[in-house]
Structure formats: C-alpha cells, structure tokens
Amino acid sequence: MKITLHFPLPYAVVYGGKTYKLKPYFDNVLKVFALQKEQDLSERDRLEVSLDLLVKSKHSKLSERDKTGLLNAIYDVLMDEEKREPDGTAPIFDFVQDAGYIYASFLSDYGLDLYEQQGRLHWWAFIQLFRGLSEGAKIVQVMQIRAKPIPAPTKYNAEERKQLARLKAQYALKTTQEERERNFAAGLKRLAGLMRGIAENEEVSRRWQTER
C-alpha cells in the first residue's frame, strides 16, 4: 500500500488483461478478514464470498484458479505493506474483536461514525486514519497495554506489576487453536533463524582464529 496524495485511490484492478471494478470499502475488507476465522467455511466458500464482497464486475464464470489469482491481485493492490511474514510476537489488536474500541476511537478523534461510513470510506483511507489515531484513543491505549511487558519484580513494583497484569487480562485477545499454532510456528522459525545466525558467526570467528 503506497499512499500518495497526488493520485486517486484505487477502485479497480487489472488481472488477466481485464479490468475489474472493486468495492474497496473498509467494511467489505473487514468482512473478508472475519471470513478467515470462520471454521465452518471451506476454502472455496471463503474465496467466493471474498470476491463477492470486493469485486463489482462480473467474475462468477472465472475458473477457480483465476478467481484465486484475482483475489491475490486485489490483495496486492489493497494491502501491499501488510504482506509481511509474522515475526512470532503476539498480536496487539484485532479488527474483529476490537471493533467497539476502534469505532469509539474514530468517533472521538475524527468525529467519524464508521457505521455511517460503510460503503463509502476506502480501505486505504481507513487504515491511514487508524494508524494516525492519537495516544488518547481507546484502541491505542488498549494496544499499549497489550504490548507493554510486565517488568521484572523488585521490592518496589509489586502493585505496578499487579495492575498491569490485571489490565492485560482484561484486554487480552482471544486466539483460536489455529492462531496459537501459527504464532508458535512463526516463533520457532524466528528462533531457527537466530540460531543459524549465531552458528554462522561462530564459524566465521573460528576460521578467523585458525587463519591467524
């Protein structure tokens, strides 16, 4: 996602030599996010519903392969900056679970009623406003609580640790077993990379010592 103020927001995507008009509104994108958590839906159902939510042009006659390609093309256009591999750290917000906090924050900071903006506010505009919320916004405060580590115990901070632990429990995100496994796997991948880097550094050091 590369925001520029001298070009219009994208309302179409080109795939397979054809231009598809989009419905890139924040509420549609959030519905697609929510679909990914629906355990009762098959991958095919998720694909079909996601395209129905995001694409205005006719697409029903496309092959399943082309439907997947079209959805990936839309993903590339709308969420270019979000295509990062997880780093194993716990998430500090969830658009579905934190909907109330986000709604209240947009209303207090910008005077924007997100219910009134459904079908109007582009995803790019929404995400930039989300990133620009003030520290006083409720969702920002909640994210800070989730991200803040509990300090090591000392003889002076027992009450601070207790209060932070209580707040963390109050605002904790619910995670599915699948999400827990994915975060664990990402953590293992990160650890493996770290260990590989240490081993390589040790090998370089050993060779340097041998050559001296």
CSV table of C-alpha atoms in Angstrom, one decimal:
chain,number,residue,atom,x,y,z
A,1,MET,CA,0.0,0.0,0.0
A,2,LYS,CA,1.7,3.2,-1.2
A,3,ILE,CA,-0.3,6.2,-0.2
A,4,THR,CA,0.1,9.3,-2.4
A,5,LEU,CA,-2.0,12.4,-2.3
A,6,HIS,CA,-1.5,13.3,-6.0
A,7,PHE,CA,-3.0,10.0,-7.3
A,8,PRO,CA,-6.6,8.8,-6.8
A,9,LEU,CA,-7.5,5.9,-4.6
A,10,PRO,CA,-7.6,2.6,-6.5
A,11,TYR,CA,-11.1,1.4,-7.4
A,12,ALA,CA,-10.1,-1.2,-9.9
A,13,VAL,CA,-7.5,-3.9,-10.5
A,14,VAL,CA,-6.2,-5.4,-13.8
A,15,TYR,CA,-6.0,-9.2,-13.9
A,16,GLY,CA,-5.5,-11.4,-17.0
A,17,GLY,CA,-5.7,-8.4,-19.3
A,18,LYS,CA,-9.1,-7.4,-17.9
A,19,THR,CA,-10.0,-4.5,-15.6
A,20,TYR,CA,-12.2,-5.4,-12.6
A,21,LYS,CA,-14.1,-2.7,-10.7
A,22,LEU,CA,-13.8,-3.0,-7.0
A,23,LYS,CA,-15.8,-2.3,-3.8
A,24,PRO,CA,-12.7,-1.5,-1.7
A,25,TYR,CA,-14.6,-0.1,1.3
A,26,PHE,CA,-13.3,-0.7,4.8
A,27,ASP,CA,-16.3,-2.7,5.9
A,28,ASN,CA,-16.0,-5.1,3.0
A,29,VAL,CA,-12.3,-5.7,3.7
A,30,LEU,CA,-13.0,-6.2,7.4
A,31,LYS,CA,-15.7,-8.8,6.4
A,32,VAL,CA,-13.1,-10.6,4.4
A,33,PHE,CA,-10.8,-10.6,7.4
A,34,ALA,CA,-13.6,-12.0,9.5
A,35,LEU,CA,-14.3,-14.8,6.9
A,36,GLN,CA,-10.8,-16.2,7.5
A,37,LYS,CA,-11.8,-17.0,11.1
A,38,GLU,CA,-14.9,-18.9,10.1
A,39,GLN,CA,-14.0,-22.5,10.7
A,40,ASP,CA,-17.3,-23.8,9.1
A,41,LEU,CA,-16.5,-22.4,5.7
A,42,SER,CA,-14.4,-24.2,3.1
A,43,GLU,CA,-11.5,-22.5,1.3
A,44,ARG,CA,-13.7,-22.4,-1.8
A,45,ASP,CA,-16.5,-20.7,0.1
A,46,ARG,CA,-14.1,-18.2,1.5
A,47,LEU,CA,-12.9,-17.4,-2.0
A,48,GLU,CA,-16.3,-17.0,-3.5
A,49,VAL,CA,-17.7,-14.8,-0.7
A,50,SER,CA,-14.5,-12.7,-0.6
A,51,LEU,CA,-14.8,-11.9,-4.3
A,52,ASP,CA,-18.5,-11.1,-4.0
A,53,LEU,CA,-17.6,-8.6,-1.3
A,54,LEU,CA,-14.7,-6.9,-3.1
A,55,VAL,CA,-15.5,-7.2,-6.8
A,56,LYS,CA,-18.2,-5.1,-8.5
A,57,SER,CA,-17.5,-6.5,-12.1
A,58,LYS,CA,-18.8,-9.9,-13.2
A,59,HIS,CA,-16.4,-12.7,-12.1
A,60,SER,CA,-18.6,-15.8,-11.5
A,61,LYS,CA,-17.6,-17.5,-14.7
A,62,LEU,CA,-13.9,-17.4,-13.9
A,63,SER,CA,-12.1,-20.7,-13.1
A,64,GLU,CA,-11.2,-21.4,-9.5
A,65,ARG,CA,-7.6,-20.8,-10.4
A,66,ASP,CA,-8.4,-17.4,-11.9
A,67,LYS,CA,-10.6,-16.5,-9.0
A,68,THR,CA,-7.7,-17.2,-6.7
A,69,GLY,CA,-5.4,-15.1,-8.9
A,70,LEU,CA,-7.9,-12.2,-9.0
A,71,LEU,CA,-8.2,-12.2,-5.2
A,72,ASN,CA,-4.4,-12.2,-4.9
A,73,ALA,CA,-4.2,-9.3,-7.3
A,74,ILE,CA,-6.7,-7.4,-5.2
A,75,TYR,CA,-4.7,-8.2,-2.1
A,76,ASP,CA,-1.5,-6.9,-3.8
A,77,VAL,CA,-3.2,-3.6,-4.6
A,78,LEU,CA,-5.0,-3.0,-1.3
A,79,MET,CA,-2.6,-4.4,1.2
A,80,ASP,CA,0.9,-4.2,-0.2
A,81,GLU,CA,2.5,-3.0,3.0
A,82,GLU,CA,0.7,-5.7,5.1
A,83,LYS,CA,2.3,-8.6,3.2
A,84,ARG,CA,4.9,-9.3,5.9
A,85,GLU,CA,5.7,-12.6,7.5
A,86,PRO,CA,4.7,-12.9,11.1
A,87,ASP,CA,7.6,-12.4,13.5
A,88,GLY,CA,6.3,-14.6,16.3
A,89,THR,CA,5.2,-11.7,18.5
A,90,ALA,CA,1.7,-11.7,19.9
A,91,PRO,CA,-0.8,-9.5,18.1
A,92,ILE,CA,-1.8,-6.3,19.9
A,93,PHE,CA,-5.1,-5.7,18.0
A,94,ASP,CA,-7.8,-7.5,16.1
A,95,PHE,CA,-10.2,-5.7,13.8
A,96,VAL,CA,-13.0,-8.0,14.7
A,97,GLN,CA,-12.6,-8.3,18.4
A,98,ASP,CA,-11.6,-4.7,18.9
A,99,ALA,CA,-14.5,-3.3,16.7
A,100,GLY,CA,-16.0,-1.4,19.6
A,101,TYR,CA,-12.8,0.3,20.6
A,102,ILE,CA,-12.0,1.2,17.0
A,103,TYR,CA,-15.5,2.7,16.5
A,104,ALA,CA,-15.2,4.8,19.6
A,105,SER,CA,-11.7,5.9,18.7
A,106,PHE,CA,-12.7,7.1,15.2
A,107,LEU,CA,-15.7,8.9,16.6
A,108,SER,CA,-13.6,10.7,19.4
A,109,ASP,CA,-10.6,11.6,17.3
A,110,TYR,CA,-12.1,12.4,13.9
A,111,GLY,CA,-15.8,12.7,14.5
A,112,LEU,CA,-16.3,9.8,12.0
A,113,ASP,CA,-19.2,7.4,12.6
A,114,LEU,CA,-17.9,4.2,11.0
A,115,TYR,CA,-21.4,2.8,10.7
A,116,GLU,CA,-22.3,5.8,8.5
A,117,GLN,CA,-19.1,5.3,6.5
A,118,GLN,CA,-19.9,1.8,5.5
A,119,GLY,CA,-19.8,1.5,1.7
A,120,ARG,CA,-18.1,4.9,1.5
A,121,LEU,CA,-14.8,5.0,3.3
A,122,HIS,CA,-12.0,3.5,1.2
A,123,TRP,CA,-9.8,0.9,2.9
A,124,TRP,CA,-6.6,2.9,2.3
A,125,ALA,CA,-8.2,6.0,3.9
A,126,PHE,CA,-9.5,3.9,6.9
A,127,ILE,CA,-6.1,2.2,7.6
A,128,GLN,CA,-4.2,5.5,7.4
A,129,LEU,CA,-6.7,7.1,9.8
A,130,PHE,CA,-6.3,4.0,12.1
A,131,ARG,CA,-2.5,4.5,12.1
A,132,GLY,CA,-2.9,8.2,12.9
A,133,LEU,CA,-5.1,7.8,16.0
A,134,SER,CA,-3.9,9.8,19.0
A,135,GLU,CA,-2.5,8.3,22.1
A,136,GLY,CA,-5.7,9.2,23.9
A,137,ALA,CA,-7.8,7.0,21.6
A,138,LYS,CA,-9.2,3.9,23.4
A,139,ILE,CA,-7.8,1.4,20.9
A,140,VAL,CA,-4.3,2.9,21.1
A,141,GLN,CA,-4.4,2.7,24.9
A,142,VAL,CA,-5.5,-0.9,24.7
A,143,MET,CA,-2.8,-1.7,22.2
A,144,GLN,CA,-0.2,-0.1,24.5
A,145,ILE,CA,-1.4,-2.3,27.4
A,146,ARG,CA,-1.1,-5.4,25.4
A,147,ALA,CA,2.4,-4.5,24.1
A,148,LYS,CA,3.8,-3.4,27.4
A,149,PRO,CA,6.0,-6.1,29.1
A,150,ILE,CA,5.4,-6.8,32.7
A,151,PRO,CA,8.6,-5.5,34.4
A,152,ALA,CA,10.9,-7.8,36.4
A,153,PRO,CA,9.9,-7.9,40.1
A,154,THR,CA,11.6,-5.7,42.6
A,155,LYS,CA,10.7,-4.8,46.1
A,156,TYR,CA,9.1,-1.5,44.8
A,157,ASN,CA,6.9,-2.5,41.9
A,158,ALA,CA,4.6,-5.2,43.2
A,159,GLU,CA,1.5,-3.0,42.8
A,160,GLU,CA,2.5,-1.9,39.3
A,161,ARG,CA,3.0,-5.5,38.1
A,162,LYS,CA,-0.3,-6.5,39.6
A,163,GLN,CA,-2.2,-3.6,38.0
A,164,LEU,CA,-0.6,-4.2,34.5
A,165,ALA,CA,-1.3,-8.0,34.8
A,166,ARG,CA,-5.0,-7.2,35.6
A,167,LEU,CA,-5.2,-4.8,32.6
A,168,LYS,CA,-3.6,-7.4,30.3
A,169,ALA,CA,-6.1,-10.0,31.4
A,170,GLN,CA,-9.0,-7.5,30.9
A,171,TYR,CA,-8.0,-6.6,27.4
A,172,ALA,CA,-6.5,-9.9,26.3
A,173,LEU,CA,-7.3,-11.1,22.7
A,174,LYS,CA,-9.0,-14.4,22.3
A,175,THR,CA,-7.0,-16.7,19.9
A,176,THR,CA,-8.1,-19.8,18.2
A,177,GLN,CA,-6.0,-23.0,18.4
A,178,GLU,CA,-5.0,-22.4,14.7
A,179,GLU,CA,-3.8,-18.9,15.5
A,180,ARG,CA,-1.8,-20.2,18.5
A,181,GLU,CA,-0.2,-22.9,16.4
A,182,ARG,CA,0.6,-20.3,13.7
A,183,ASN,CA,2.2,-17.9,16.2
A,184,PHE,CA,4.2,-20.8,17.7
A,185,ALA,CA,5.4,-21.9,14.3
A,186,ALA,CA,6.4,-18.3,13.5
A,187,GLY,CA,8.3,-18.1,16.8
A,188,LEU,CA,10.1,-21.3,16.0
A,189,LYS,CA,11.1,-20.0,12.6
A,190,ARG,CA,12.4,-16.8,14.1
A,191,LEU,CA,14.4,-18.8,16.7
A,192,ALA,CA,15.8,-21.1,14.0
A,193,GLY,CA,17.0,-18.0,12.0
A,194,LEU,CA,18.6,-16.6,15.2
A,195,MET,CA,20.4,-19.8,15.9
A,196,ARG,CA,21.5,-20.2,12.3
A,197,GLY,CA,23.0,-16.6,12.5
A,198,ILE,CA,24.8,-17.4,15.8
A,199,ALA,CA,26.3,-20.6,14.3
A,200,GLU,CA,27.4,-18.7,11.2
A,201,ASN,CA,29.1,-16.1,13.3
A,202,GLU,CA,30.8,-18.7,15.4
A,203,GLU,CA,32.1,-20.4,12.2
A,204,VAL,CA,33.5,-17.1,10.9
A,205,SER,CA,35.2,-16.5,14.2
A,206,ARG,CA,36.7,-20.0,14.3
A,207,ARG,CA,38.1,-19.6,10.8
A,208,TRP,CA,39.5,-16.2,11.7
A,209,GLN,CA,41.2,-17.6,14.7
A,210,THR,CA,42.6,-20.5,12.7
A,211,GLU,CA,44.0,-18.3,10.0
A,212,ARG,CA,45.8,-16.0,12.4
